[in-house]
Each structure stands twice: as C-alpha cells, then as structure tokens.
mmCIF file with all atom_site columns, C-alpha atoms in Angstrom:
data_model
loop_
_atom_site.group_PDB
_atom_site.id
_atom_site.type_symbol
_atom_site.label_atom_id
_atom_site.label_alt_id
_atom_site.label_comp_id
_atom_site.label_asym_id
_atom_site.label_entity_id
_atom_site.label_seq_id
_atom_site.pdbx_PDB_ins_code
_atom_site.Cartn_x
_atom_site.Cartn_y
_atom_site.Cartn_z
_atom_site.occupancy
_atom_site.B_iso_or_equiv
_atom_site.pdbx_formal_charge
_atom_site.auth_seq_id
_atom_site.auth_comp_id
_atom_site.auth_asym_id
_atom_site.auth_atom_id
_atom_site.pdbx_PDB_model_num
ATOM 1   C CA . ALA A 1 1   ? -5.889  8.770   -15.487 1.00 0.00 ? 6   ALA A CA 1
ATOM 2   C CA . GLN A 1 2   ? -5.536  5.337   -13.965 1.00 0.00 ? 7   GLN A CA 1
ATOM 3   C CA . THR A 1 3   ? -7.876  4.809   -11.056 1.00 0.00 ? 8   THR A CA 1
ATOM 4   C CA . VAL A 1 4   ? -8.889  2.065   -8.656  1.00 0.00 ? 9   VAL A CA 1
ATOM 5   C CA . THR A 1 5   ? -12.347 2.052   -7.113  1.00 0.00 ? 10  THR A CA 1
ATOM 6   C CA . GLN A 1 6   ? -13.603 0.043   -4.168  1.00 0.00 ? 11  GLN A CA 1
ATOM 7   C CA . SER A 1 7   ? -17.301 0.807   -3.911  1.00 0.00 ? 12  SER A CA 1
ATOM 8   C CA . GLN A 1 8   ? -17.906 -0.904  -0.561  1.00 0.00 ? 13  GLN A CA 1
ATOM 9   C CA . PRO A 1 9   ? -16.514 1.161   2.324   1.00 0.00 ? 14  PRO A CA 1
ATOM 10  C CA . GLU A 1 10  ? -17.643 -1.394  4.915   1.00 0.00 ? 15  GLU A CA 1
ATOM 11  C CA . MET A 1 11  ? -18.773 -4.993  4.873   1.00 0.00 ? 16  MET A CA 1
ATOM 12  C CA . SER A 1 12  ? -19.532 -7.632  7.431   1.00 0.00 ? 17  SER A CA 1
ATOM 13  C CA . VAL A 1 13  ? -19.773 -11.411 7.291   1.00 0.00 ? 18  VAL A CA 1
ATOM 14  C CA . GLN A 1 14  ? -20.503 -14.192 9.724   1.00 0.00 ? 19  GLN A CA 1
ATOM 15  C CA . GLU A 1 15  ? -17.669 -16.464 10.693  1.00 0.00 ? 20  GLU A CA 1
ATOM 16  C CA . ALA A 1 16  ? -17.324 -19.468 8.326   1.00 0.00 ? 21  ALA A CA 1
ATOM 17  C CA . GLU A 1 17  ? -19.295 -17.768 5.539   1.00 0.00 ? 22  GLU A CA 1
ATOM 18  C CA . THR A 1 18  ? -18.011 -16.459 2.220   1.00 0.00 ? 23  THR A CA 1
ATOM 19  C CA . VAL A 1 19  ? -17.649 -12.800 1.331   1.00 0.00 ? 24  VAL A CA 1
ATOM 20  C CA . THR A 1 20  ? -16.648 -10.999 -1.864  1.00 0.00 ? 25  THR A CA 1
ATOM 21  C CA . LEU A 1 21  ? -14.980 -7.611  -1.966  1.00 0.00 ? 26  LEU A CA 1
ATOM 22  C CA . SER A 1 22  ? -15.292 -5.606  -5.159  1.00 0.00 ? 27  SER A CA 1
ATOM 23  C CA . CYS A 1 23  ? -12.668 -3.653  -7.042  1.00 0.00 ? 28  CYS A CA 1
ATOM 24  C CA . THR A 1 24  ? -12.758 -1.989  -10.434 1.00 0.00 ? 29  THR A CA 1
ATOM 25  C CA . TYR A 1 25  ? -9.980  -0.142  -12.193 1.00 0.00 ? 30  TYR A CA 1
ATOM 26  C CA . ASP A 1 26  ? -9.496  2.009   -15.218 1.00 0.00 ? 31  ASP A CA 1
ATOM 27  C CA . THR A 1 27  ? -6.489  1.758   -17.512 1.00 0.00 ? 32  THR A CA 1
ATOM 28  C CA . SER A 1 28  ? -5.468  1.699   -21.137 1.00 0.00 ? 33  SER A CA 1
ATOM 29  C CA . GLU A 1 29  ? -2.522  -0.605  -20.419 1.00 0.00 ? 34  GLU A CA 1
ATOM 30  C CA . SER A 1 30  ? -2.644  -4.171  -21.687 1.00 0.00 ? 35  SER A CA 1
ATOM 31  C CA . ASN A 1 31  ? -0.200  -5.674  -19.236 1.00 0.00 ? 36  ASN A CA 1
ATOM 32  C CA . TYR A 1 32  ? -0.337  -4.801  -15.579 1.00 0.00 ? 37  TYR A CA 1
ATOM 33  C CA . TYR A 1 33  ? -0.536  -6.256  -12.100 1.00 0.00 ? 38  TYR A CA 1
ATOM 34  C CA . LEU A 1 34  ? -3.292  -6.273  -9.512  1.00 0.00 ? 39  LEU A CA 1
ATOM 35  C CA . PHE A 1 35  ? -2.987  -6.837  -5.793  1.00 0.00 ? 40  PHE A CA 1
ATOM 36  C CA . TRP A 1 36  ? -5.077  -7.233  -2.685  1.00 0.00 ? 41  TRP A CA 1
ATOM 37  C CA . TYR A 1 37  ? -3.471  -6.048  0.543   1.00 0.00 ? 42  TYR A CA 1
ATOM 38  C CA . LYS A 1 38  ? -4.789  -6.613  4.061   1.00 0.00 ? 43  LYS A CA 1
ATOM 39  C CA . GLN A 1 39  ? -4.321  -4.166  6.938   1.00 0.00 ? 44  GLN A CA 1
ATOM 40  C CA . PRO A 1 40  ? -5.436  -5.696  10.261  1.00 0.00 ? 45  PRO A CA 1
ATOM 41  C CA . PRO A 1 41  ? -6.305  -3.294  13.085  1.00 0.00 ? 46  PRO A CA 1
ATOM 42  C CA . SER A 1 42  ? -3.101  -1.713  14.433  1.00 0.00 ? 47  SER A CA 1
ATOM 43  C CA . ARG A 1 43  ? -0.959  -4.122  12.433  1.00 0.00 ? 48  ARG A CA 1
ATOM 44  C CA . GLN A 1 44  ? 1.169   -3.934  9.334   1.00 0.00 ? 49  GLN A CA 1
ATOM 45  C CA . MET A 1 45  ? -0.232  -4.202  5.845   1.00 0.00 ? 50  MET A CA 1
ATOM 46  C CA . ILE A 1 46  ? 0.505   -7.489  4.123   1.00 0.00 ? 51  ILE A CA 1
ATOM 47  C CA . LEU A 1 47  ? 0.013   -8.822  0.615   1.00 0.00 ? 52  LEU A CA 1
ATOM 48  C CA . VAL A 1 48  ? -2.884  -11.258 0.282   1.00 0.00 ? 53  VAL A CA 1
ATOM 49  C CA . ILE A 1 49  ? -2.818  -12.107 -3.397  1.00 0.00 ? 54  ILE A CA 1
ATOM 50  C CA . ARG A 1 50  ? -1.417  -10.924 -6.742  1.00 0.00 ? 55  ARG A CA 1
ATOM 51  C CA . GLN A 1 51  ? -2.712  -11.291 -10.291 1.00 0.00 ? 56  GLN A CA 1
ATOM 52  C CA . GLU A 1 52  ? -0.802  -10.676 -13.506 1.00 0.00 ? 57  GLU A CA 1
ATOM 53  C CA . ALA A 1 53  ? -3.060  -9.374  -16.241 1.00 0.00 ? 58  ALA A CA 1
ATOM 54  C CA . TYR A 1 54  ? -1.618  -11.566 -18.973 1.00 0.00 ? 59  TYR A CA 1
ATOM 55  C CA . LYS A 1 55  ? -2.539  -14.678 -16.993 1.00 0.00 ? 60  LYS A CA 1
ATOM 56  C CA . GLN A 1 56  ? -6.108  -15.774 -17.584 1.00 0.00 ? 61  GLN A CA 1
ATOM 57  C CA . GLN A 1 57  ? -6.210  -18.113 -14.626 1.00 0.00 ? 62  GLN A CA 1
ATOM 58  C CA . ASN A 1 58  ? -7.512  -16.558 -11.438 1.00 0.00 ? 63  ASN A CA 1
ATOM 59  C CA . ALA A 1 59  ? -5.005  -16.454 -8.585  1.00 0.00 ? 64  ALA A CA 1
ATOM 60  C CA . THR A 1 60  ? -5.734  -18.342 -5.379  1.00 0.00 ? 65  THR A CA 1
ATOM 61  C CA . GLU A 1 61  ? -4.033  -18.433 -1.982  1.00 0.00 ? 66  GLU A CA 1
ATOM 62  C CA . ASN A 1 62  ? -5.663  -20.896 0.396   1.00 0.00 ? 67  ASN A CA 1
ATOM 63  C CA . ARG A 1 63  ? -9.047  -19.382 1.388   1.00 0.00 ? 68  ARG A CA 1
ATOM 64  C CA . PHE A 1 64  ? -8.464  -16.288 -0.750  1.00 0.00 ? 69  PHE A CA 1
ATOM 65  C CA . SER A 1 65  ? -9.231  -16.222 -4.447  1.00 0.00 ? 70  SER A CA 1
ATOM 66  C CA . VAL A 1 66  ? -9.869  -13.574 -7.068  1.00 0.00 ? 71  VAL A CA 1
ATOM 67  C CA . ASN A 1 67  ? -12.315 -13.199 -9.907  1.00 0.00 ? 72  ASN A CA 1
ATOM 68  C CA . PHE A 1 68  ? -10.356 -11.327 -12.563 1.00 0.00 ? 73  PHE A CA 1
ATOM 69  C CA . GLN A 1 69  ? -12.471 -10.024 -15.428 1.00 0.00 ? 74  GLN A CA 1
ATOM 70  C CA . LYS A 1 70  ? -10.040 -8.198  -17.715 1.00 0.00 ? 75  LYS A CA 1
ATOM 71  C CA . ALA A 1 71  ? -12.595 -6.919  -20.205 1.00 0.00 ? 76  ALA A CA 1
ATOM 72  C CA . ALA A 1 72  ? -14.783 -5.568  -17.430 1.00 0.00 ? 77  ALA A CA 1
ATOM 73  C CA . LYS A 1 73  ? -11.723 -4.248  -15.545 1.00 0.00 ? 78  LYS A CA 1
ATOM 74  C CA . SER A 1 74  ? -12.939 -5.963  -12.412 1.00 0.00 ? 79  SER A CA 1
ATOM 75  C CA . PHE A 1 75  ? -10.834 -7.690  -9.741  1.00 0.00 ? 80  PHE A CA 1
ATOM 76  C CA . SER A 1 76  ? -12.873 -8.988  -6.811  1.00 0.00 ? 81  SER A CA 1
ATOM 77  C CA . LEU A 1 77  ? -11.547 -10.862 -3.780  1.00 0.00 ? 82  LEU A CA 1
ATOM 78  C CA . LYS A 1 78  ? -13.411 -13.832 -2.402  1.00 0.00 ? 83  LYS A CA 1
ATOM 79  C CA . ILE A 1 79  ? -12.734 -14.976 1.131   1.00 0.00 ? 84  ILE A CA 1
ATOM 80  C CA . SER A 1 80  ? -14.066 -18.454 1.892   1.00 0.00 ? 85  SER A CA 1
ATOM 81  C CA . ASP A 1 81  ? -14.683 -19.862 5.367   1.00 0.00 ? 86  ASP A CA 1
ATOM 82  C CA . SER A 1 82  ? -14.195 -16.415 6.915   1.00 0.00 ? 87  SER A CA 1
ATOM 83  C CA . GLN A 1 83  ? -12.276 -16.319 10.169  1.00 0.00 ? 88  GLN A CA 1
ATOM 84  C CA . LEU A 1 84  ? -12.160 -13.708 12.932  1.00 0.00 ? 89  LEU A CA 1
ATOM 85  C CA . GLY A 1 85  ? -8.563  -12.991 11.948  1.00 0.00 ? 90  GLY A CA 1
ATOM 86  C CA . ASP A 1 86  ? -9.769  -11.847 8.533   1.00 0.00 ? 91  ASP A CA 1
ATOM 87  C CA . THR A 1 87  ? -11.172 -8.705  10.158  1.00 0.00 ? 92  THR A CA 1
ATOM 88  C CA . ALA A 1 88  ? -9.169  -5.924  8.521   1.00 0.00 ? 93  ALA A CA 1
ATOM 89  C CA . MET A 1 89  ? -9.155  -3.176  5.956   1.00 0.00 ? 94  MET A CA 1
ATOM 90  C CA . TYR A 1 90  ? -8.558  -4.553  2.477   1.00 0.00 ? 95  TYR A CA 1
ATOM 91  C CA . PHE A 1 91  ? -6.997  -2.504  -0.284  1.00 0.00 ? 96  PHE A CA 1
ATOM 92  C CA . CYS A 1 92  ? -7.077  -3.261  -3.969  1.00 0.00 ? 97  CYS A CA 1
ATOM 93  C CA . ALA A 1 93  ? -4.016  -1.968  -5.807  1.00 0.00 ? 98  ALA A CA 1
ATOM 94  C CA . PHE A 1 94  ? -2.918  -1.644  -9.427  1.00 0.00 ? 99  PHE A CA 1
ATOM 95  C CA . TYR A 1 95  ? 0.545   -1.454  -10.969 1.00 0.00 ? 100 TYR A CA 1
ATOM 96  C CA . PRO A 1 96  ? 0.618   -0.230  -14.582 1.00 0.00 ? 101 PRO A CA 1
ATOM 97  C CA . GLY A 1 97  ? 3.659   -2.245  -15.597 1.00 0.00 ? 102 GLY A CA 1
ATOM 98  C CA . SER A 1 98  ? 7.292   -1.549  -16.402 1.00 0.00 ? 103 SER A CA 1
ATOM 99  C CA . GLY A 1 99  ? 8.179   2.007   -17.241 1.00 0.00 ? 104 GLY A CA 1
ATOM 100 C CA . ASN A 1 100 ? 5.911   3.364   -14.554 1.00 0.00 ? 105 ASN A CA 1
ATOM 101 C CA . THR A 1 101 ? 8.398   3.501   -11.724 1.00 0.00 ? 106 THR A CA 1
ATOM 102 C CA . GLY A 1 102 ? 6.896   2.932   -8.346  1.00 0.00 ? 107 GLY A CA 1
ATOM 103 C CA . LYS A 1 103 ? 3.362   4.049   -9.064  1.00 0.00 ? 108 LYS A CA 1
ATOM 104 C CA . LEU A 1 104 ? 1.249   1.487   -7.230  1.00 0.00 ? 109 LEU A CA 1
ATOM 105 C CA . ILE A 1 105 ? -2.280  2.893   -7.221  1.00 0.00 ? 110 ILE A CA 1
ATOM 106 C CA . PHE A 1 106 ? -4.535  1.989   -4.307  1.00 0.00 ? 111 PHE A CA 1
ATOM 107 C CA . GLY A 1 107 ? -8.288  1.978   -3.936  1.00 0.00 ? 112 GLY A CA 1
ATOM 108 C CA . GLN A 1 108 ? -10.054 3.626   -1.040  1.00 0.00 ? 113 GLN A CA 1
ATOM 109 C CA . GLY A 1 109 ? -10.201 0.448   1.012   1.00 0.00 ? 114 GLY A CA 1
ATOM 110 C CA . THR A 1 110 ? -12.975 -1.803  2.338   1.00 0.00 ? 115 THR A CA 1
ATOM 111 C CA . THR A 1 111 ? -13.284 -2.441  6.061   1.00 0.00 ? 116 THR A CA 1
ATOM 112 C CA . LEU A 1 112 ? -14.343 -6.036  6.642   1.00 0.00 ? 117 LEU A CA 1
ATOM 113 C CA . GLN A 1 113 ? -15.760 -7.152  9.968   1.00 0.00 ? 118 GLN A CA 1
ATOM 114 C CA . VAL A 1 114 ? -16.026 -10.884 10.600  1.00 0.00 ? 119 VAL A CA 1
ATOM 115 C CA . LYS A 1 115 ? -18.637 -11.578 13.261  1.00 0.00 ? 120 LYS A CA 1
ATOM 116 C CA . PRO A 1 116 ? -18.617 -14.621 15.556  1.00 0.00 ? 121 PRO A CA 1
ATOM 117 C CA . ASP B 2 1   ? 11.398  -12.304 7.324   1.00 0.00 ? 6   ASP B CA 1
ATOM 118 C CA . VAL B 2 2   ? 11.501  -8.865  5.810   1.00 0.00 ? 7   VAL B CA 1
ATOM 119 C CA . LYS B 2 3   ? 11.321  -6.198  8.408   1.00 0.00 ? 8   LYS B CA 1
ATOM 120 C CA . VAL B 2 4   ? 10.404  -2.602  7.753   1.00 0.00 ? 9   VAL B CA 1
ATOM 121 C CA . THR B 2 5   ? 10.525  -0.380  10.801  1.00 0.00 ? 10  THR B CA 1
ATOM 122 C CA . GLN B 2 6   ? 9.455   3.198   11.319  1.00 0.00 ? 11  GLN B CA 1
ATOM 123 C CA . SER B 2 7   ? 10.940  5.442   13.966  1.00 0.00 ? 12  SER B CA 1
ATOM 124 C CA . SER B 2 8   ? 7.697   6.317   15.739  1.00 0.00 ? 13  SER B CA 1
ATOM 125 C CA . ARG B 2 9   ? 4.180   4.866   15.967  1.00 0.00 ? 14  ARG B CA 1
ATOM 126 C CA . TYR B 2 10  ? 2.697   8.147   17.177  1.00 0.00 ? 15  TYR B CA 1
ATOM 127 C CA . LEU B 2 11  ? 4.018   11.665  16.788  1.00 0.00 ? 16  LEU B CA 1
ATOM 128 C CA . VAL B 2 12  ? 2.575   15.027  17.808  1.00 0.00 ? 17  VAL B CA 1
ATOM 129 C CA . LYS B 2 13  ? 4.090   18.187  16.363  1.00 0.00 ? 18  LYS B CA 1
ATOM 130 C CA . ARG B 2 14  ? 3.203   21.853  16.162  1.00 0.00 ? 19  ARG B CA 1
ATOM 131 C CA . THR B 2 15  ? 2.475   23.861  13.038  1.00 0.00 ? 20  THR B CA 1
ATOM 132 C CA . GLY B 2 16  ? 5.666   25.117  11.443  1.00 0.00 ? 21  GLY B CA 1
ATOM 133 C CA . GLU B 2 17  ? 7.950   22.503  12.975  1.00 0.00 ? 22  GLU B CA 1
ATOM 134 C CA . LYS B 2 18  ? 10.326  20.479  10.818  1.00 0.00 ? 23  LYS B CA 1
ATOM 135 C CA . VAL B 2 19  ? 9.415   16.815  11.088  1.00 0.00 ? 24  VAL B CA 1
ATOM 136 C CA . PHE B 2 20  ? 11.513  13.778  10.230  1.00 0.00 ? 25  PHE B CA 1
ATOM 137 C CA . LEU B 2 21  ? 9.963   10.348  9.721   1.00 0.00 ? 26  LEU B CA 1
ATOM 138 C CA . GLU B 2 22  ? 12.491  7.558   9.447   1.00 0.00 ? 27  GLU B CA 1
ATOM 139 C CA . CYS B 2 23  ? 12.086  4.188   7.774   1.00 0.00 ? 28  CYS B CA 1
ATOM 140 C CA . VAL B 2 24  ? 14.564  1.305   7.808   1.00 0.00 ? 29  VAL B CA 1
ATOM 141 C CA . GLN B 2 25  ? 14.399  -2.028  5.981   1.00 0.00 ? 30  GLN B CA 1
ATOM 142 C CA . ASP B 2 26  ? 16.688  -4.981  6.536   1.00 0.00 ? 31  ASP B CA 1
ATOM 143 C CA . MET B 2 27  ? 16.362  -6.936  3.292   1.00 0.00 ? 32  MET B CA 1
ATOM 144 C CA . ASP B 2 28  ? 18.585  -4.978  0.925   1.00 0.00 ? 33  ASP B CA 1
ATOM 145 C CA . HIS B 2 29  ? 15.603  -3.820  -1.124  1.00 0.00 ? 34  HIS B CA 1
ATOM 146 C CA . GLU B 2 30  ? 16.289  -1.339  -3.909  1.00 0.00 ? 35  GLU B CA 1
ATOM 147 C CA . ASN B 2 31  ? 12.910  0.352   -3.767  1.00 0.00 ? 36  ASN B CA 1
ATOM 148 C CA . MET B 2 32  ? 11.449  2.310   -0.903  1.00 0.00 ? 37  MET B CA 1
ATOM 149 C CA . PHE B 2 33  ? 8.206   4.242   -0.734  1.00 0.00 ? 38  PHE B CA 1
ATOM 150 C CA . TRP B 2 34  ? 6.392   6.740   1.430   1.00 0.00 ? 39  TRP B CA 1
ATOM 151 C CA . TYR B 2 35  ? 2.603   6.733   1.417   1.00 0.00 ? 40  TYR B CA 1
ATOM 152 C CA . ARG B 2 36  ? 0.000   8.755   3.173   1.00 0.00 ? 41  ARG B CA 1
ATOM 153 C CA . GLN B 2 37  ? -3.183  6.985   4.332   1.00 0.00 ? 42  GLN B CA 1
ATOM 154 C CA . ASP B 2 38  ? -6.371  8.975   4.899   1.00 0.00 ? 43  ASP B CA 1
ATOM 155 C CA . PRO B 2 39  ? -9.933  7.662   5.423   1.00 0.00 ? 44  PRO B CA 1
ATOM 156 C CA . GLY B 2 40  ? -11.823 7.366   2.177   1.00 0.00 ? 45  GLY B CA 1
ATOM 157 C CA . LEU B 2 41  ? -8.750  8.139   0.098   1.00 0.00 ? 46  LEU B CA 1
ATOM 158 C CA . GLY B 2 42  ? -6.782  4.938   0.459   1.00 0.00 ? 47  GLY B CA 1
ATOM 159 C CA . LEU B 2 43  ? -3.009  5.156   0.165   1.00 0.00 ? 48  LEU B CA 1
ATOM 160 C CA . ARG B 2 44  ? -1.422  7.907   -1.870  1.00 0.00 ? 49  ARG B CA 1
ATOM 161 C CA . LEU B 2 45  ? 2.217   7.845   -2.916  1.00 0.00 ? 50  LEU B CA 1
ATOM 162 C CA . ILE B 2 46  ? 4.264   10.784  -1.704  1.00 0.00 ? 51  ILE B CA 1
ATOM 163 C CA . TYR B 2 47  ? 7.762   9.840   -2.878  1.00 0.00 ? 52  TYR B CA 1
ATOM 164 C CA . PHE B 2 48  ? 9.579   6.813   -4.156  1.00 0.00 ? 53  PHE B CA 1
ATOM 165 C CA . SER B 2 49  ? 13.266  5.887   -4.272  1.00 0.00 ? 54  SER B CA 1
ATOM 166 C CA . TYR B 2 50  ? 14.737  3.159   -6.479  1.00 0.00 ? 55  TYR B CA 1
ATOM 167 C CA . ASP B 2 51  ? 18.345  3.565   -5.390  1.00 0.00 ? 56  ASP B CA 1
ATOM 168 C CA . VAL B 2 52  ? 20.552  5.457   -2.990  1.00 0.00 ? 57  VAL B CA 1
ATOM 169 C CA . LYS B 2 53  ? 20.283  9.196   -3.557  1.00 0.00 ? 58  LYS B CA 1
ATOM 170 C CA . MET B 2 54  ? 17.617  8.626   -6.229  1.00 0.00 ? 59  MET B CA 1
ATOM 171 C CA . LYS B 2 55  ? 14.053  9.792   -5.747  1.00 0.00 ? 60  LYS B CA 1
ATOM 172 C CA . GLU B 2 56  ? 10.896  10.373  -7.721  1.00 0.00 ? 61  GLU B CA 1
ATOM 173 C CA . LYS B 2 57  ? 7.782   12.321  -6.890  1.00 0.00 ? 62  LYS B CA 1
ATOM 174 C CA . GLY B 2 58  ? 4.552   10.468  -6.346  1.00 0.00 ? 63  GLY B CA 1
ATOM 175 C CA . ASP B 2 59  ? 1.040   11.856  -6.501  1.00 0.00 ? 64  ASP B CA 1
ATOM 176 C CA . ILE B 2 60  ? 1.216   14.260  -3.564  1.00 0.00 ? 65  ILE B CA 1
ATOM 177 C CA . PRO B 2 61  ? 4.821   15.484  -3.055  1.00 0.00 ? 66  PRO B CA 1
ATOM 178 C CA . GLU B 2 62  ? 3.921   19.073  -2.157  1.00 0.00 ? 67  GLU B CA 1
ATOM 179 C CA . GLY B 2 63  ? 5.079   19.994  1.339   1.00 0.00 ? 68  GLY B CA 1
ATOM 180 C CA . TYR B 2 64  ? 7.346   16.950  1.618   1.00 0.00 ? 69  TYR B CA 1
ATOM 181 C CA . SER B 2 65  ? 10.908  16.033  0.782   1.00 0.00 ? 70  SER B CA 1
ATOM 182 C CA . VAL B 2 66  ? 12.862  12.811  1.155   1.00 0.00 ? 71  VAL B CA 1
ATOM 183 C CA . SER B 2 67  ? 16.386  11.634  1.717   1.00 0.00 ? 72  SER B CA 1
ATOM 184 C CA . ARG B 2 68  ? 18.043  8.327   0.973   1.00 0.00 ? 73  ARG B CA 1
ATOM 185 C CA . GLU B 2 69  ? 21.711  8.396   1.888   1.00 0.00 ? 74  GLU B CA 1
ATOM 186 C CA . LYS B 2 70  ? 21.934  4.675   2.634   1.00 0.00 ? 75  LYS B CA 1
ATOM 187 C CA . LYS B 2 71  ? 20.180  1.807   0.935   1.00 0.00 ? 76  LYS B CA 1
ATOM 188 C CA . GLU B 2 72  ? 18.370  0.648   4.038   1.00 0.00 ? 77  GLU B CA 1
ATOM 189 C CA . ARG B 2 73  ? 17.077  4.023   5.191   1.00 0.00 ? 78  ARG B CA 1
ATOM 190 C CA . PHE B 2 74  ? 14.496  6.344   3.647   1.00 0.00 ? 79  PHE B CA 1
ATOM 191 C CA . SER B 2 75  ? 13.491  9.522   5.417   1.00 0.00 ? 80  SER B CA 1
ATOM 192 C CA . LEU B 2 76  ? 10.419  11.661  4.882   1.00 0.00 ? 81  LEU B CA 1
ATOM 193 C CA . ILE B 2 77  ? 10.778  15.319  5.813   1.00 0.00 ? 82  ILE B CA 1
ATOM 194 C CA . LEU B 2 78  ? 8.040   17.824  6.433   1.00 0.00 ? 83  LEU B CA 1
ATOM 195 C CA . GLU B 2 79  ? 9.871   21.128  6.105   1.00 0.00 ? 84  GLU B CA 1
ATOM 196 C CA . SER B 2 80  ? 7.169   23.140  7.862   1.00 0.00 ? 85  SER B CA 1
ATOM 197 C CA . ALA B 2 81  ? 4.396   20.972  9.230   1.00 0.00 ? 86  ALA B CA 1
ATOM 198 C CA . SER B 2 82  ? 0.815   22.059  8.666   1.00 0.00 ? 87  SER B CA 1
ATOM 199 C CA . THR B 2 83  ? -2.444  20.786  10.112  1.00 0.00 ? 88  THR B CA 1
ATOM 200 C CA . ASN B 2 84  ? -3.464  19.266  6.772   1.00 0.00 ? 89  ASN B CA 1
ATOM 201 C CA . GLN B 2 85  ? -0.486  16.928  7.055   1.00 0.00 ? 90  GLN B CA 1
ATOM 202 C CA . THR B 2 86  ? -2.086  15.202  10.014  1.00 0.00 ? 91  THR B CA 1
ATOM 203 C CA . SER B 2 87  ? -2.316  11.643  8.759   1.00 0.00 ? 92  SER B CA 1
ATOM 204 C CA . MET B 2 88  ? -1.026  8.082   8.896   1.00 0.00 ? 93  MET B CA 1
ATOM 205 C CA . TYR B 2 89  ? 2.286   7.686   7.079   1.00 0.00 ? 94  TYR B CA 1
ATOM 206 C CA . LEU B 2 90  ? 3.315   4.289   5.780   1.00 0.00 ? 95  LEU B CA 1
ATOM 207 C CA . CYS B 2 91  ? 6.730   3.285   4.540   1.00 0.00 ? 96  CYS B CA 1
ATOM 208 C CA . ALA B 2 92  ? 7.231   0.300   2.242   1.00 0.00 ? 97  ALA B CA 1
ATOM 209 C CA . SER B 2 93  ? 10.055  -1.441  0.429   1.00 0.00 ? 98  SER B CA 1
ATOM 210 C CA . SER B 2 94  ? 10.330  -3.905  -2.424  1.00 0.00 ? 99  SER B CA 1
ATOM 211 C CA . TYR B 2 95  ? 12.919  -5.805  -4.408  1.00 0.00 ? 100 TYR B CA 1
ATOM 212 C CA . GLY B 2 96  ? 13.685  -5.298  -8.078  1.00 0.00 ? 101 GLY B CA 1
ATOM 213 C CA . GLU B 2 97  ? 10.809  -4.518  -10.398 1.00 0.00 ? 102 GLU B CA 1
ATOM 214 C CA . THR B 2 98  ? 8.184   -2.493  -8.628  1.00 0.00 ? 103 THR B CA 1
ATOM 215 C CA . TYR B 2 99  ? 5.410   -4.959  -9.344  1.00 0.00 ? 104 TYR B CA 1
ATOM 216 C CA . ASN B 2 100 ? 6.974   -7.147  -6.721  1.00 0.00 ? 105 ASN B CA 1
ATOM 217 C CA . GLU B 2 101 ? 5.383   -7.355  -3.301  1.00 0.00 ? 106 GLU B CA 1
ATOM 218 C CA . GLN B 2 102 ? 5.775   -4.264  -1.202  1.00 0.00 ? 107 GLN B CA 1
ATOM 219 C CA . PHE B 2 103 ? 6.538   -4.832  2.481   1.00 0.00 ? 108 PHE B CA 1
ATOM 220 C CA . PHE B 2 104 ? 5.091   -2.243  4.792   1.00 0.00 ? 109 PHE B CA 1
ATOM 221 C CA . GLY B 2 105 ? 6.147   -0.745  8.065   1.00 0.00 ? 110 GLY B CA 1
ATOM 222 C CA . PRO B 2 106 ? 3.723   -0.363  10.995  1.00 0.00 ? 111 PRO B CA 1
ATOM 223 C CA . GLY B 2 107 ? 2.962   3.267   10.167  1.00 0.00 ? 112 GLY B CA 1
ATOM 224 C CA . THR B 2 108 ? 3.421   6.571   11.962  1.00 0.00 ? 113 THR B CA 1
ATOM 225 C CA . ARG B 2 109 ? 0.312   8.435   13.012  1.00 0.00 ? 114 ARG B CA 1
ATOM 226 C CA . LEU B 2 110 ? 1.287   12.096  12.864  1.00 0.00 ? 115 LEU B CA 1
ATOM 227 C CA . THR B 2 111 ? -0.815  14.794  14.458  1.00 0.00 ? 116 THR B CA 1
ATOM 228 C CA . VAL B 2 112 ? 0.024   18.423  13.697  1.00 0.00 ? 117 VAL B CA 1
ATOM 229 C CA . LEU B 2 113 ? -1.517  20.895  16.136  1.00 0.00 ? 118 LEU B CA 1
#
C-alpha cells in the first residue's frame, strides 16, 4: 500500500529562522507527484509547492524549497526566513501518477508554530 | 481566482438524520473531491468525481454517497448520520489530470450528536 508519513506532529520556529518539515512515502511507482499543502488556522488549504518525481531538480517557490531524495523516498519542506503568516498545518501529499484516478494520499500533517 | 465554496462552515445534526453537504466551484473543473480530516489521520478521500454523474469511491466511502448532477456542484450525503462521522469535511476541485493542483473549500465542521 502507498503511504505518506509525517513524523513530526508539531514543530515551532522563531521568526526569521529556517525550519524543515519531514515527509517520507512508500511506493513502487517510478513516476509520481509530491505536494506540500498549507492549511492556516480557520482558512482554506492552499498548495505550497509541487515536485514531479522524474525531475531531479528540487522545486522552489520563494522562501519554500524541497529536498527530494527519490531513492530514500523522502520529501522534506524547508521554510527560510520564517514569518508569522507561515503558522499553519502542513500536509505532505503523494499522487501515484496517471491511471490512479483521484487518489491523492495525504500524510498526517505537521502543525507549525512561528513564534515572534 | 478559483473559488470553492461549501454550504456551511458548521453543522450540528442528530444521529440518524440525513445530511447533505454541498460544494460548488466556479472554474469549470472536471474533478471534484470530498475528503474527511481528522486529527492524526490527515485527509482521507471519501469520494471523487471526474465528470458529471461519474463517481469513484475513495478510501473511506462507507456510510456516504455523492451526487454530481451539474459540473460545478458536488454533494456529499450521509444517509443516516452517526457519531463517528463527526469530523471536518473538505471539498476540493482540480482541472484535467488529477496531479494538478487541487483547490480546497473552507471546510464544514460537522458534529453528530
């Protein structure tokens, strides 16, 4: 079975510092997609960043970047220069690729608190 | 901007009631999804629809049904609500291939007494 594991239920970081959220997954697929979603308190979930497994280069979006280790099946999210608005629950998600209609698999989530 | 709306933010129902959760998207997306969010379990897919009148079961379809009569609207139905269906329900939509970004609604927190 394909699974996504986020081993850190809660994390905290001081404003302006860097934090890394961990995610591991299990699959036998060779081509797939990985996502990080952000769910701020009482607000809608939004996509932070996406990685396609066949691309070796790590995805980046402004202060957000990933460390994608395909062999280790690891997909961590690094947030640089943390801001108070980064306080949220973060979900790692996995899509197995075409032929698997709609089955986006989410991890358990990591609650990140950015402290002033 | 894509907008996904859900009919209620908070809902309180009694055991055995029939419950309808409505989701509407305004971007002509083919795909729509219903998830359930519980602490420590992340998001779990209940049902998915890739076209009008088309649906597929997700990981936890038991106790739920869905309806998609129009492209923009996807309804989740609890035929006979039970206390273990107390949860946060999230609707999402996406365009084309399902690896594309999913846009989420604000969620409905359902409490079944």
